[in-house]
């Protein structure tokens, strides 16, 4: 075995496998609403060493079916997901044909004059104040990933205590089903 101190780029390592296109994939996956499905889907990514950027799961209008929304950057995953027993349908959503949103909740340590400024920033981003105490404020913002990140950059200097994000959900534009 030959050891080297040379760093290999991710592009060099992936060139042979062609597993990344550079595009963020948003998958909408309909599955049977049964225990263990989440574990099998997450396990498929984990076994291959692939990262999931965001993952959301929830019921659909049919209580027997759940919808997963997964964002990632690996091209070959869709073929593997089709092989899972409980998967009904997968759609790789095109960014320009999709409406995608994320929810984030921010807790800030603010009082006095800073609170008014934070509330004004929240209003500009069309967010909501969901809780106020003497020394903190909790804000809710919904929008694209870029909007959530821009809001975070604006409020972080005021004393960000904690932040929670849901991950992206997405739906196809037009009349076709997602």
Coordinates of C-alpha atoms in Angstrom, one line a residue:
X1 CA 0.0 0.0 0.0
X2 CA 1.4 3.4 -1.0
X3 CA 0.6 6.4 1.2
X4 CA 0.6 9.9 -0.1
X5 CA 0.2 13.3 1.5
X6 CA -1.4 14.7 -1.7
X7 CA -5.0 15.9 -1.2
X8 CA -7.5 14.7 -3.8
X9 CA -10.4 16.9 -4.8
X10 CA -13.9 15.7 -4.5
X11 CA -14.3 16.1 -8.2
X12 CA -11.4 13.7 -8.8
X13 CA -12.8 11.1 -6.5
X14 CA -16.3 11.3 -8.1
X15 CA -15.3 11.5 -11.7
X16 CA -15.3 7.8 -12.2
X17 CA -18.7 7.2 -10.5
X18 CA -20.4 10.4 -11.9
X19 CA -22.6 10.5 -8.8
X20 CA -22.9 14.3 -8.5
X21 CA -24.2 16.7 -11.1
X22 CA -23.8 19.8 -8.9
X23 CA -27.5 20.3 -8.8
X24 CA -29.5 20.1 -5.6
X25 CA -32.1 17.4 -6.0
X26 CA -35.4 17.8 -4.2
X27 CA -37.2 14.4 -4.1
X28 CA -40.9 14.0 -3.4
X29 CA -41.4 10.4 -2.3
X30 CA -44.8 8.8 -1.6
X31 CA -44.5 5.8 0.7
X32 CA -46.8 3.4 2.6
X33 CA -47.4 4.9 6.0
X34 CA -45.8 2.0 7.9
X35 CA -43.2 1.8 10.7
X36 CA -39.6 1.4 9.6
X37 CA -39.9 3.3 6.3
X38 CA -38.0 6.3 7.5
X39 CA -35.3 4.0 8.8
X40 CA -35.0 2.2 5.5
X41 CA -34.8 5.4 3.5
X42 CA -32.3 7.1 5.8
X43 CA -30.3 3.8 5.9
X44 CA -30.0 3.7 2.1
X45 CA -28.2 7.1 2.3
X46 CA -26.1 6.1 5.3
X47 CA -24.9 2.8 3.8
X48 CA -23.5 4.6 0.8
X49 CA -22.0 7.4 2.8
X50 CA -24.3 10.0 1.2
X51 CA -25.5 13.1 3.1
X52 CA -29.1 14.2 3.3
X53 CA -29.3 18.0 3.3
X54 CA -32.8 18.2 4.6
X55 CA -35.5 15.6 5.3
X56 CA -39.2 16.2 6.2
X57 CA -41.9 13.6 6.5
X58 CA -45.6 13.9 7.0
X59 CA -49.0 12.4 6.2
X60 CA -50.8 13.2 3.0
X61 CA -54.5 13.6 2.5
X62 CA -54.6 9.7 2.5
X63 CA -53.7 8.4 6.0
X64 CA -52.3 5.3 4.4
X65 CA -49.6 7.3 2.6
X66 CA -46.7 9.5 3.8
X67 CA -44.7 12.1 1.8
X68 CA -41.0 12.5 2.3
X69 CA -39.3 15.5 0.9
X70 CA -35.5 15.0 0.7
X71 CA -32.9 17.4 -0.6
X72 CA -29.5 16.1 -1.5
X73 CA -26.8 16.4 -4.2
X74 CA -26.3 12.8 -5.3
X75 CA -27.6 11.8 -8.8
X76 CA -27.8 8.0 -8.4
X77 CA -30.0 7.8 -5.2
X78 CA -33.3 7.8 -7.0
X79 CA -32.7 4.5 -8.6
X80 CA -31.8 2.9 -5.3
X81 CA -34.9 4.4 -3.6
X82 CA -37.2 2.8 -6.2
X83 CA -36.0 -0.6 -5.0
X84 CA -37.3 -0.1 -1.4
X85 CA -40.4 -2.1 -0.7
X86 CA -42.7 0.6 0.7
X87 CA -41.9 3.3 -1.9
X88 CA -44.9 4.1 -4.1
X89 CA -43.7 7.0 -6.2
X90 CA -40.6 9.3 -6.5
X91 CA -40.4 12.6 -8.3
X92 CA -37.2 14.5 -8.7
X93 CA -38.6 18.1 -8.7
X94 CA -37.0 20.6 -11.1
X95 CA -36.1 23.9 -9.2
X96 CA -37.8 26.2 -11.7
X97 CA -41.0 24.1 -11.6
X98 CA -41.3 23.9 -7.8
X99 CA -42.4 26.0 -4.9
X100 CA -40.2 25.1 -1.9
X101 CA -40.5 26.5 1.6
X102 CA -38.8 26.1 5.0
X103 CA -39.9 27.2 8.5
X104 CA -37.4 28.5 11.1
X105 CA -37.8 29.6 14.7
X106 CA -35.3 31.9 16.3
X107 CA -34.8 32.7 20.0
X108 CA -32.9 36.0 20.6
X109 CA -31.7 37.5 23.8
X110 CA -33.0 41.1 23.3
X111 CA -34.6 43.7 25.5
X112 CA -35.2 47.5 25.3
X113 CA -34.3 49.3 22.1
X114 CA -32.8 46.3 20.4
X115 CA -36.2 44.5 20.6
X116 CA -37.9 47.2 18.5
X117 CA -35.2 46.9 15.8
X118 CA -35.4 43.1 15.8
X119 CA -39.2 43.3 15.4
X120 CA -38.8 45.7 12.5
X121 CA -36.4 43.2 10.8
X122 CA -38.9 40.5 11.4
X123 CA -41.6 42.5 9.8
X124 CA -39.5 43.2 6.7
X125 CA -39.0 39.5 6.3
X126 CA -42.7 38.9 6.8
X127 CA -42.0 36.9 9.9
X128 CA -44.0 36.6 13.1
X129 CA -43.3 37.3 16.7
X130 CA -44.5 34.1 18.5
X131 CA -43.3 34.8 22.1
X132 CA -42.0 37.7 24.1
X133 CA -40.5 37.7 27.6
X134 CA -38.6 40.3 29.5
X135 CA -35.2 39.2 28.2
X136 CA -35.9 37.3 25.0
X137 CA -38.1 37.1 21.9
X138 CA -39.0 34.1 19.7
X139 CA -39.5 34.8 15.9
X140 CA -40.9 32.6 13.2
X141 CA -39.9 33.0 9.5
X142 CA -41.1 31.0 6.5
X143 CA -39.6 31.1 3.1
X144 CA -36.9 29.8 0.8
X145 CA -33.6 28.5 2.3
X146 CA -32.0 31.7 1.0
X147 CA -34.5 33.9 2.9
X148 CA -34.1 31.9 6.1
X149 CA -30.3 32.3 5.9
X150 CA -30.5 36.0 5.1
X151 CA -32.8 36.5 8.2
X152 CA -30.3 34.6 10.3
X153 CA -27.5 36.8 9.2
X154 CA -29.5 39.9 10.1
X155 CA -30.6 38.8 13.6
X156 CA -27.5 36.9 14.7
X157 CA -25.7 40.0 16.0
X158 CA -28.6 40.7 18.4
X159 CA -27.8 37.7 20.5
X160 CA -29.0 34.4 18.9
X161 CA -29.7 32.0 21.7
X162 CA -31.0 29.1 19.5
X163 CA -32.5 28.4 16.1
X164 CA -34.5 25.5 14.7
X165 CA -35.3 24.8 11.1
X166 CA -37.8 22.3 9.6
X167 CA -36.0 21.4 6.4
X168 CA -37.5 22.1 3.0
X169 CA -40.9 21.0 1.8
X170 CA -41.7 21.3 -1.9
X171 CA -44.7 21.0 -4.3
X172 CA -44.8 21.1 -8.1
X173 CA -46.2 24.2 -9.8
X174 CA -49.3 23.8 -12.0
X175 CA -51.9 21.1 -11.9
X176 CA -49.8 18.0 -12.0
X177 CA -49.4 16.0 -8.7
X178 CA -46.1 16.2 -6.9

